[in-house]
Short mmCIF file of C-alpha atoms and ligand atoms in Angstrom, two decimals:
data_model
loop_
_atom_site.label_atom_id
_atom_site.label_comp_id
_atom_site.label_asym_id
_atom_site.label_seq_id
_atom_site.Cartn_x
_atom_site.Cartn_y
_atom_site.Cartn_z
CA MET X 309 50.56 -72.22 69.22
CA THR X 310 49.21 -74.44 66.53
CA THR X 311 50.06 -78.05 66.02
CA THR X 312 50.86 -79.32 62.56
CA ILE X 313 48.92 -82.50 62.12
CA ILE X 314 50.59 -83.96 59.09
CA ASP X 315 54.19 -85.05 59.29
CA PRO X 316 55.78 -85.05 55.82
CA ARG X 317 57.89 -88.05 56.78
CA ASP X 318 54.81 -90.17 57.45
CA VAL X 319 53.13 -89.08 54.25
CA TRP X 320 56.21 -89.90 52.24
CA ASP X 321 56.68 -93.25 53.96
CA ALA X 322 53.15 -94.19 53.03
CA ALA X 323 53.73 -92.96 49.47
CA LEU X 324 56.93 -95.01 49.26
CA GLY X 325 54.93 -98.06 50.27
CA GLU X 326 52.70 -97.54 47.27
CA LEU X 327 55.49 -96.57 44.90
CA GLN X 328 57.33 -99.73 45.75
CA LEU X 329 54.49 -101.63 44.19
CA ARG X 330 54.35 -99.47 41.11
CA VAL X 331 57.96 -99.32 39.97
CA THR X 332 60.49 -102.05 39.41
CA ARG X 333 62.62 -103.08 42.29
CA ALA X 334 65.74 -101.70 40.59
CA ASN X 335 64.11 -98.33 40.06
CA TYR X 336 62.93 -98.27 43.62
CA GLU X 337 66.36 -99.10 45.01
CA THR X 338 68.14 -96.64 42.79
CA TRP X 339 65.90 -93.62 42.91
CA LEU X 340 63.40 -93.83 45.71
CA LYS X 341 64.85 -95.76 48.58
CA HIS X 342 66.99 -92.96 49.95
CA THR X 343 64.49 -90.16 49.70
CA VAL X 344 62.64 -88.57 52.54
CA GLY X 345 59.60 -86.36 53.13
CA VAL X 346 61.07 -83.02 54.12
CA ASP X 347 58.32 -80.50 54.30
CA PHE X 348 54.64 -80.06 53.80
CA ASP X 349 52.87 -76.79 54.38
CA GLY X 350 49.46 -77.78 53.13
CA GLY X 351 50.06 -76.83 49.50
CA GLU X 352 53.58 -77.83 48.68
CA PHE X 353 55.16 -81.15 49.41
CA VAL X 354 58.96 -81.23 49.46
CA ILE X 355 60.89 -84.45 48.94
CA GLY X 356 64.54 -84.71 49.90
CA ALA X 357 66.90 -86.60 47.58
CA PRO X 358 70.39 -87.75 48.59
CA ASN X 359 72.10 -85.93 45.70
CA ALA X 360 71.50 -83.79 42.64
CA PHE X 361 71.70 -86.76 40.33
CA VAL X 362 68.83 -88.56 41.98
CA LEU X 363 66.95 -85.31 42.27
CA GLU X 364 67.12 -84.76 38.54
CA ALA X 365 66.05 -88.29 37.77
CA LEU X 366 63.07 -88.03 40.07
CA GLU X 367 62.06 -84.73 38.56
CA GLN X 368 62.37 -85.90 35.00
CA ARG X 369 61.24 -89.49 35.18
CA MET X 370 58.92 -89.89 38.09
CA PHE X 371 57.37 -86.53 38.66
CA SER X 372 53.81 -87.34 37.76
CA LEU X 373 53.87 -90.78 39.32
CA ILE X 374 55.13 -89.26 42.57
CA SER X 375 52.62 -86.41 42.49
CA GLU X 376 49.80 -88.84 41.88
CA THR X 377 50.88 -91.10 44.71
CA ILE X 378 51.21 -88.30 47.26
CA GLU X 379 47.83 -86.97 46.25
CA HIS X 380 46.42 -90.41 46.73
CA VAL X 381 47.93 -90.64 50.21
CA LEU X 382 46.83 -87.15 51.21
CA GLY X 383 43.53 -87.24 49.45
CA GLU X 384 44.06 -83.76 48.05
CA PRO X 385 46.04 -82.08 45.27
CA VAL X 386 49.56 -80.85 46.07
CA ASN X 387 52.52 -79.29 44.34
CA VAL X 388 55.52 -81.57 44.59
CA SER X 389 59.08 -80.27 44.63
CA PHE X 390 62.47 -81.75 45.34
CA ARG X 391 65.59 -80.68 47.14
CA VAL X 392 68.93 -82.23 48.01
CA SER X 393 68.90 -83.27 51.63
CA VAL X 394 71.65 -85.33 53.25
CA SER X 395 72.70 -85.60 56.87
CA SER X 396 76.27 -85.40 58.14
CA ASN X 397 76.63 -89.15 58.48
CA GLY X 398 75.69 -89.64 54.85
CA ALA X 399 72.20 -90.89 55.55
CA VAL X 400 69.30 -88.95 54.23
CA ALA X 401 68.03 -86.61 56.88
CA ALA X 402 64.66 -85.07 57.36
CA ARG X 403 66.16 -81.60 57.51
CA GLU X 404 68.78 -79.88 55.46
CA PRO X 405 72.31 -79.68 56.92
CA VAL X 406 73.88 -76.42 57.95
CA SER X 407 76.16 -76.32 54.95
CA ALA X 408 73.38 -76.64 52.39
CA PRO X 409 72.00 -73.42 51.04
CA SER X 410 69.23 -72.73 53.46
CA SER X 411 66.12 -73.64 51.61
CA ARG X 412 64.04 -72.92 54.67
CA ASP X 413 64.29 -69.32 53.54
CA ALA X 414 62.63 -70.23 50.30
CA ARG X 415 59.74 -71.83 52.04
CA PRO X 416 56.65 -69.71 51.88
CA ALA X 417 56.17 -68.38 55.38
CA ALA X 418 52.78 -68.34 57.02
CA PRO X 419 51.48 -64.76 57.05
CA GLU X 420 51.71 -64.32 60.82
CA GLN X 421 55.30 -65.48 60.74
CA LEU X 422 56.65 -63.02 58.25
CA ASP X 423 58.48 -60.75 60.65
CA LEU X 424 59.60 -63.35 63.11
CA PRO X 425 62.99 -65.02 63.29
CA PRO X 426 63.17 -68.56 61.88
CA TYR X 427 63.21 -70.29 65.24
CA VAL X 428 59.79 -68.94 66.11
CA ARG X 429 57.80 -71.51 64.23
CA PRO X 430 54.54 -73.26 64.89
CA ILE X 431 55.25 -76.31 66.95
CA ARG X 432 55.36 -79.40 64.78
CA LEU X 433 54.14 -82.39 66.70
CA ASN X 434 52.81 -85.45 64.98
CA ALA X 435 49.20 -85.87 66.10
CA LYS X 436 49.60 -89.64 66.01
CA TYR X 437 52.51 -89.67 68.43
CA THR X 438 50.56 -89.57 71.66
CA PHE X 439 50.96 -91.64 74.81
CA ASP X 440 47.74 -93.50 74.25
CA ARG X 441 49.00 -94.70 70.90
CA PHE X 442 52.25 -95.93 72.34
CA VAL X 443 52.31 -99.63 73.10
CA VAL X 444 54.17 -100.42 76.28
CA GLY X 445 56.15 -103.62 76.64
CA ARG X 446 59.18 -104.79 78.53
CA SER X 447 61.52 -103.24 75.98
CA ASN X 448 60.30 -99.69 76.53
CA GLU X 449 58.39 -99.56 79.81
CA LEU X 450 61.05 -97.64 81.67
CA ALA X 451 61.36 -94.98 79.01
CA HIS X 452 57.59 -94.75 78.78
CA ALA X 453 57.19 -94.38 82.56
CA ALA X 454 59.87 -91.70 82.66
CA ALA X 455 58.24 -89.81 79.80
CA GLU X 456 54.86 -89.94 81.55
CA ALA X 457 56.42 -88.77 84.80
CA VAL X 458 58.13 -85.84 83.13
CA ALA X 459 54.94 -84.88 81.32
CA ALA X 460 52.98 -85.00 84.57
CA LYS X 461 55.43 -82.85 86.52
CA PRO X 462 57.70 -80.99 84.16
CA GLY X 463 60.90 -79.72 85.68
CA SER X 464 60.53 -81.51 88.96
CA THR X 465 61.07 -85.20 88.40
CA TYR X 466 63.87 -86.06 86.05
CA ASN X 467 65.69 -83.16 84.51
CA PRO X 468 67.00 -83.61 81.95
CA LEU X 469 65.43 -86.79 80.67
CA VAL X 470 67.53 -88.50 78.03
CA MET X 471 66.00 -91.28 75.97
CA TYR X 472 68.17 -93.35 73.71
CA SER X 473 67.68 -96.33 71.41
CA GLY X 474 68.45 -97.59 67.96
CA VAL X 475 66.47 -96.10 65.08
CA GLY X 476 62.77 -96.63 64.75
CA LEU X 477 62.12 -97.68 68.34
CA GLY X 478 59.87 -94.87 69.51
CA LYS X 479 62.06 -92.02 70.78
CA THR X 480 60.42 -89.35 68.68
CA HIS X 481 57.02 -90.82 69.45
CA LEU X 482 57.55 -90.48 73.23
CA LEU X 483 59.09 -87.04 72.83
CA HIS X 484 56.02 -85.83 70.96
CA GLY X 485 53.85 -87.55 73.55
CA ILE X 486 55.42 -85.40 76.24
CA GLY X 487 54.93 -82.33 74.07
CA HIS X 488 51.22 -83.00 73.54
CA ARG X 489 50.65 -83.34 77.29
CA ALA X 490 52.58 -80.20 78.12
CA ILE X 491 50.72 -78.16 75.53
CA ALA X 492 47.44 -79.45 76.89
CA MET X 493 48.54 -78.15 80.28
CA GLY X 494 49.10 -74.74 78.74
CA LEU X 495 52.88 -74.80 78.89
CA SER X 496 55.00 -73.17 76.27
CA VAL X 497 56.89 -75.92 74.55
CA ILE X 498 59.73 -75.77 72.09
CA TYR X 499 60.24 -78.85 70.00
CA ALA X 500 63.16 -78.90 67.62
CA THR X 501 65.26 -81.46 65.88
CA THR X 502 68.90 -80.94 66.66
CA GLU X 503 69.41 -80.00 63.04
CA GLU X 504 66.83 -77.25 63.31
CA PHE X 505 68.42 -76.06 66.52
CA THR X 506 71.80 -76.04 64.78
CA ASN X 507 70.54 -74.19 61.73
CA ASP X 508 68.79 -71.61 63.86
CA TYR X 509 71.78 -71.06 66.06
CA ILE X 510 74.23 -70.69 63.20
CA LYS X 511 71.87 -68.28 61.54
CA ALA X 512 71.52 -66.26 64.74
CA ILE X 513 75.29 -66.01 64.98
CA ARG X 514 75.56 -64.94 61.37
CA GLU X 515 72.94 -62.27 61.85
CA GLY X 516 74.11 -61.17 65.27
CA THR X 517 70.89 -62.14 66.97
CA THR X 518 72.14 -64.70 69.47
CA GLU X 519 70.62 -62.73 72.36
CA GLU X 520 67.16 -63.02 70.86
CA PHE X 521 67.80 -66.65 70.09
CA ARG X 522 68.68 -67.32 73.73
CA ASP X 523 65.73 -65.38 75.03
CA HIS X 524 63.42 -67.34 72.83
CA TYR X 525 64.67 -70.65 74.18
CA ARG X 526 65.04 -69.42 77.75
CA ASN X 527 61.41 -68.42 77.89
CA ALA X 528 60.13 -71.88 77.15
CA ASP X 529 58.72 -74.06 79.90
CA MET X 530 59.92 -77.12 78.14
CA LEU X 531 62.56 -77.88 75.53
CA LEU X 532 62.27 -81.07 73.52
CA LEU X 533 65.33 -81.70 71.41
CA ASP X 534 65.32 -84.68 69.08
CA ASP X 535 68.39 -86.59 67.88
CA ILE X 536 71.04 -84.88 69.91
CA GLN X 537 73.73 -87.03 68.31
CA PHE X 538 73.72 -84.44 65.53
CA LEU X 539 75.58 -82.13 67.90
CA ILE X 540 78.62 -84.28 67.39
CA GLY X 541 81.32 -82.32 65.66
CA LYS X 542 79.41 -79.03 65.79
CA GLU X 543 81.35 -77.20 68.43
CA GLN X 544 79.78 -73.83 68.01
CA THR X 545 76.31 -75.23 68.36
CA GLN X 546 77.36 -77.27 71.37
CA GLU X 547 78.30 -74.01 73.00
CA GLY X 548 74.87 -72.59 72.21
CA PHE X 549 73.22 -75.72 73.51
CA PHE X 550 75.27 -75.62 76.72
CA HIS X 551 74.15 -72.10 77.55
CA THR X 552 70.55 -72.75 76.62
CA PHE X 553 70.58 -75.91 78.67
CA ASN X 554 72.00 -74.17 81.74
CA ALA X 555 69.57 -71.29 81.57
CA LEU X 556 66.59 -73.63 81.35
CA HIS X 557 67.89 -76.04 83.91
CA MET X 558 68.56 -73.37 86.48
CA ALA X 559 65.02 -72.10 86.06
CA ASN X 560 63.68 -75.65 86.57
CA ARG X 561 62.32 -75.83 83.06
CA GLN X 562 62.04 -79.34 81.69
CA ILE X 563 64.54 -80.54 79.11
CA VAL X 564 64.09 -83.80 77.22
CA VAL X 565 66.50 -85.02 74.59
CA THR X 566 66.76 -88.14 72.49
CA SER X 567 69.84 -89.80 71.10
CA ASP X 568 70.48 -92.78 68.90
CA ARG X 569 73.37 -93.84 71.13
CA PRO X 570 74.22 -93.80 74.83
CA VAL X 571 75.44 -90.52 76.28
CA SER X 572 78.87 -92.03 76.89
CA ALA X 573 79.13 -92.75 73.18
CA LEU X 574 78.47 -89.11 72.32
CA ARG X 575 82.18 -88.84 72.97
CA LEU X 576 82.62 -85.87 70.75
CA LEU X 577 80.45 -83.70 72.92
CA GLU X 578 82.33 -81.61 75.39
CA ASP X 579 82.70 -83.26 78.79
CA ARG X 580 80.73 -80.62 80.56
CA ILE X 581 77.73 -81.17 78.29
CA GLN X 582 78.00 -84.88 78.75
CA SER X 583 77.95 -84.56 82.51
CA ARG X 584 74.96 -82.21 82.33
CA LEU X 585 73.10 -84.77 80.25
CA THR X 586 73.68 -87.58 82.70
CA GLY X 587 72.66 -85.41 85.65
CA GLY X 588 68.97 -86.33 85.31
CA LEU X 589 67.70 -89.67 84.12
CA VAL X 590 68.95 -91.64 81.16
CA VAL X 591 66.73 -94.44 79.84
CA ASP X 592 67.09 -96.72 76.86
CA MET X 593 64.70 -98.69 74.69
CA GLN X 594 65.25 -102.08 73.09
CA PRO X 595 63.58 -103.77 70.12
CA PRO X 596 60.15 -105.03 71.20
CA ALA X 597 59.47 -108.71 71.76
CA ILE X 598 56.89 -110.55 69.71
CA GLU X 599 53.77 -109.85 71.76
CA THR X 600 54.59 -106.14 71.82
CA ARG X 601 55.17 -106.21 68.07
CA LEU X 602 51.78 -107.80 67.64
CA ALA X 603 50.14 -105.23 69.91
CA ILE X 604 51.80 -102.42 67.96
CA LEU X 605 50.55 -103.85 64.66
CA LYS X 606 47.04 -104.01 66.07
CA VAL X 607 47.18 -100.37 67.06
CA LYS X 608 48.59 -99.33 63.68
CA ALA X 609 46.05 -101.33 61.71
CA GLU X 610 43.25 -99.82 63.72
CA GLN X 611 44.67 -96.36 63.24
CA ALA X 612 44.87 -96.90 59.51
CA GLY X 613 41.20 -97.82 59.68
CA HIS X 614 41.68 -101.31 58.29
CA ASP X 615 40.34 -104.56 59.49
CA VAL X 616 43.40 -106.75 59.26
CA PRO X 617 42.96 -110.42 60.25
CA ASP X 618 44.98 -111.59 63.26
CA THR X 619 46.67 -114.25 61.16
CA VAL X 620 48.16 -111.52 58.97
CA LEU X 621 49.28 -109.46 61.93
CA GLU X 622 50.84 -112.52 63.54
CA LEU X 623 52.71 -113.37 60.40
CA LEU X 624 54.09 -109.85 60.18
CA ALA X 625 54.97 -109.75 63.88
CA GLU X 626 56.90 -112.97 63.51
CA ARG X 627 58.90 -111.80 60.57
CA VAL X 628 60.08 -108.29 61.09
CA TYR X 629 61.67 -107.82 64.38
CA ASP X 630 64.29 -105.26 65.10
CA ASN X 631 62.70 -101.95 64.31
CA VAL X 632 59.18 -100.70 64.76
CA ARG X 633 59.38 -98.47 61.71
CA GLU X 634 60.07 -101.52 59.53
CA LEU X 635 57.32 -103.41 61.24
CA GLU X 636 54.91 -100.61 60.48
CA GLY X 637 56.24 -100.36 56.93
CA SER X 638 55.51 -104.03 56.33
CA LEU X 639 51.92 -103.50 57.38
CA ASN X 640 51.64 -100.42 55.18
CA ARG X 641 52.91 -102.37 52.20
CA VAL X 642 50.36 -105.10 52.73
CA ILE X 643 47.57 -102.55 53.01
CA ALA X 644 48.81 -100.66 49.95
CA LEU X 645 48.98 -103.86 47.92
CA ALA X 646 45.47 -104.84 48.94
CA HIS X 647 44.38 -101.39 47.91
CA ALA X 648 46.24 -101.42 44.60
CA THR X 649 45.02 -104.88 43.61
CA ASP X 650 41.60 -104.49 45.09
CA SER X 651 41.95 -107.72 47.01
CA PRO X 652 41.22 -108.65 50.61
CA ILE X 653 43.97 -108.49 53.20
CA ASN X 654 45.01 -112.07 53.85
CA VAL X 655 48.04 -114.23 54.42
CA ASP X 656 48.68 -114.76 50.68
CA LEU X 657 48.93 -111.06 50.20
CA VAL X 658 51.61 -110.84 52.86
CA ALA X 659 53.93 -113.09 50.90
CA ARG X 660 53.39 -111.00 47.79
CA ALA X 661 53.87 -107.71 49.56
CA ILE X 662 57.01 -108.51 51.44
CA ASP X 663 59.79 -109.12 48.97
CA ASP X 664 62.23 -110.63 51.36
CA MET X 665 59.67 -113.22 52.40
CA VAL X 666 59.32 -114.26 48.82
CA ASP X 667 63.10 -114.40 48.55
CA ALA X 668 63.27 -116.44 51.71
CA LEU X 669 60.83 -118.98 50.32
CA ALA X 670 63.08 -119.54 47.33
CA ILE X 671 66.06 -120.49 49.47
CA ARG X 672 66.68 -124.20 49.95
CA GLU X 673 65.19 -124.98 53.29
CA VAL X 674 66.85 -127.17 55.85
CA PRO X 675 64.62 -129.99 57.13
CA PRO X 676 63.57 -129.30 60.73
CA ASP X 677 64.60 -132.71 62.10
CA VAL X 678 68.09 -132.20 60.70
CA VAL X 679 68.27 -128.90 62.58
CA LEU X 680 67.22 -130.57 65.80
CA ASP X 681 69.70 -133.43 65.45
CA THR X 682 72.55 -131.13 64.55
CA VAL X 683 71.93 -128.69 67.38
CA ALA X 684 71.49 -131.49 69.89
CA ALA X 685 74.69 -133.18 68.78
CA HIS X 686 76.58 -129.91 69.05
CA PHE X 687 75.51 -129.52 72.66
CA GLY X 688 76.17 -133.17 73.42
CA MET X 689 72.59 -134.22 74.03
CA GLY X 690 69.85 -136.14 72.29
CA ALA X 691 67.17 -134.41 70.21
CA ASP X 692 64.62 -135.52 72.79
CA ALA X 693 66.20 -133.10 75.28
CA LEU X 694 65.19 -130.25 72.96
CA THR X 695 61.62 -131.39 72.68
CA GLY X 696 61.37 -132.20 76.39
CA ARG X 697 60.72 -130.06 79.42
CA LYS X 698 64.14 -129.89 81.07
CA ARG X 699 65.06 -126.29 81.82
CA ASP X 700 68.65 -126.31 82.98
CA LYS X 701 70.85 -123.64 81.47
CA LYS X 702 72.51 -125.78 78.85
CA THR X 703 69.31 -127.39 77.61
CA ALA X 704 67.58 -124.01 77.51
CA LEU X 705 70.39 -122.50 75.44
CA ALA X 706 70.41 -125.45 73.04
CA ARG X 707 66.65 -125.17 72.68
CA HIS X 708 66.82 -121.44 71.95
CA VAL X 709 69.50 -121.99 69.34
CA ALA X 710 67.30 -124.65 67.77
CA MET X 711 64.37 -122.22 67.73
CA TYR X 712 66.51 -119.57 66.13
CA LEU X 713 67.84 -121.85 63.40
CA LEU X 714 64.42 -123.32 62.74
CA ARG X 715 63.21 -119.81 62.10
CA GLU X 716 66.21 -118.49 60.21
CA ASP X 717 67.36 -121.51 58.25
CA ALA X 718 64.44 -123.91 58.16
CA LYS X 719 62.09 -120.92 57.56
CA LEU X 720 59.45 -122.29 59.86
CA ARG X 721 56.81 -120.09 61.39
CA LEU X 722 56.82 -119.73 65.16
CA THR X 723 53.78 -121.91 65.66
CA ALA X 724 55.35 -124.65 63.54
CA ILE X 725 58.57 -124.38 65.52
CA GLY X 726 56.56 -124.78 68.70
CA ARG X 727 55.10 -128.01 67.34
CA VAL X 728 58.47 -129.38 66.26
CA LEU X 729 59.77 -128.72 69.75
CA GLY X 730 57.10 -130.79 71.42
CA GLY X 731 54.30 -128.28 71.84
CA LYS X 732 55.79 -124.96 72.97
CA ASP X 733 53.65 -121.92 72.35
CA HIS X 734 54.63 -119.36 69.75
CA THR X 735 55.34 -116.60 72.29
CA THR X 736 57.90 -118.78 74.02
CA VAL X 737 59.44 -119.57 70.66
CA GLY X 738 59.49 -115.87 69.72
CA HIS X 739 61.33 -115.03 72.92
CA GLY X 740 63.82 -117.80 72.38
CA CYS X 741 64.60 -116.61 68.84
CA ASP X 742 64.86 -112.99 69.95
CA ARG X 743 67.15 -113.88 72.80
CA ILE X 744 69.58 -115.60 70.47
CA ALA X 745 69.36 -112.79 67.91
CA VAL X 746 70.33 -110.29 70.61
CA GLN X 747 73.02 -112.53 72.11
CA LEU X 748 74.62 -113.06 68.73
CA GLY X 749 75.27 -109.35 68.60
CA VAL X 750 77.30 -109.34 71.80
CA ASP X 751 78.56 -112.85 72.43
CA SER X 752 81.34 -113.97 70.11
CA SER X 753 81.51 -117.46 71.57
CA LEU X 754 77.85 -118.02 70.77
CA ARG X 755 78.44 -116.61 67.28
CA ARG X 756 81.16 -119.18 66.71
CA GLN X 757 78.98 -122.01 67.97
CA VAL X 758 76.07 -121.02 65.74
CA ALA X 759 78.44 -120.66 62.80
CA ASN X 760 79.75 -124.18 63.44
CA ILE X 761 76.26 -125.60 63.58
CA ARG X 762 75.37 -123.86 60.36
CA GLU X 763 78.43 -125.22 58.67
CA THR X 764 77.41 -128.71 59.67
CA LEU X 765 73.90 -128.02 58.40
CA ALA X 766 75.19 -126.77 55.08
CA THR X 767 77.27 -129.86 54.49
CA SER X 768 74.74 -132.39 55.79
P1 ADP S 2270 62.87 -93.19 66.63
O1 ADP S 2270 62.66 -91.76 66.92
O2 ADP S 2270 63.36 -93.98 67.82
O3 ADP S 2270 63.73 -93.46 65.42
P2 ADP S 2270 60.04 -93.16 66.10
O4 ADP S 2270 59.56 -92.58 67.37
O5 ADP S 2270 60.09 -92.28 64.92
O6 ADP S 2270 61.47 -93.85 66.30
O7 ADP S 2270 59.18 -94.48 65.79
C1 ADP S 2270 59.10 -95.05 64.50
C2 ADP S 2270 57.68 -95.50 64.24
O8 ADP S 2270 57.38 -96.57 65.11
C3 ADP S 2270 56.66 -94.43 64.54
O9 ADP S 2270 55.63 -94.51 63.58
C4 ADP S 2270 56.13 -94.78 65.91
O10 ADP S 2270 54.80 -94.38 66.07
C5 ADP S 2270 56.25 -96.28 65.89
N1 ADP S 2270 56.48 -96.83 67.23
C6 ADP S 2270 57.66 -97.07 67.83
N2 ADP S 2270 57.50 -97.62 69.04
C7 ADP S 2270 56.16 -97.74 69.21
C8 ADP S 2270 55.34 -98.25 70.26
N3 ADP S 2270 55.87 -98.76 71.38
N4 ADP S 2270 54.00 -98.19 70.08
C9 ADP S 2270 53.46 -97.71 68.96
N5 ADP S 2270 54.17 -97.22 67.93
C10 ADP S 2270 55.50 -97.23 68.05
MG1 MG S 2271 63.37 -90.11 65.89
#
């Protein structure tokens, strides 16, 4: 089996970073934002557009700009084409949905593949998604350890392994990491997105080749299925998945799936599938904390072959915080801007590259001492309690809220917040802010309190 090195999604993400600098914001938002890299076979690069309208606009208005940019990213000439590509939940998907006319058929097949059914394809693992390029932190250490364990002893530790998290937090990366290891051990691995699995299965049914389909999957040593939430609402495919799963599981072949939500929230799956999925190990991943974000940026900068100053990385790590893909995107934009303007990568460039930072600077900023006084008063204490060392629960909460508002509303950097709070270090401050950001999502009483404080701030 061969491994495809270049993932069209990565190429297109990098190209989007550059395009964002070359077109107006309105054009970017309207035409480019919801596109996706769908396919790249070495000669032709296929871009997915959310609808025919956008597709036409891209073809007619941006064709040469897009071609040029992709060529720049790839460093070689390509033919660019477009297709409509939307997932069932309305978001743009990397693969075409079942109902779309199957454009996979139109894709030029590699010579050795000509007589094979569609599901026999070269395994597509991103060469960059290996374990040694995965940064481990508290937010993902369990998932990482489970993935390593499964890769070391497929079929005999946790089977199945289910990894879930919000988008852009490393599920696909770990899944590919397992695949790379297994291939290195000489195992036969099938990696498929759930949409590919669905398309293949539906096609097999249509053509009366479900037996061959099953044999193909049953013969694998390992099945890696990405984004299993796409099975929701596809009953026929669920059936196919159930049988495939059982056959593999009974033969002690390793199954790993990812999901963007917990198994219990895949409510639409049949109960029996749900109970199969929870029969092994289920692990989740959370957004990384600041030091992990910084470590990730370091790895990505190094990978991109750029010498990015720590001050720049720190600034980026402080700002973007709930999704590693965004974090990476912010770095890519900075690098692309440096490239486009032929200037060194420094802190000034960051402000220019990241729109929302520029926007944030324009907002009227709340003076830090007003934030401290207001928060302290809300919690019935003096501002000196916030800058002091007391660590009881109430003081700690008040201090974290102060950190959060100093970052969000006073627009201070973490190091500056640390100073305002009597010399706390920026990691502590980062944790405090993150804690409140997470709590706000789940704790309505805290939401009300923060809203009250903000109201006071706004009228002060
Ligand atoms: P998901 O599948 O959860 O949506 P991905 O695995 O596609 O997320 O990750 C999005 C991007 O973030 C990828 O480029 C991946 O390499 C990167 N990434 C996520 N987590 C980490 C990590 N812990 N270390 C290094 N890179 C990471
Ligand atoms: Mg993924």
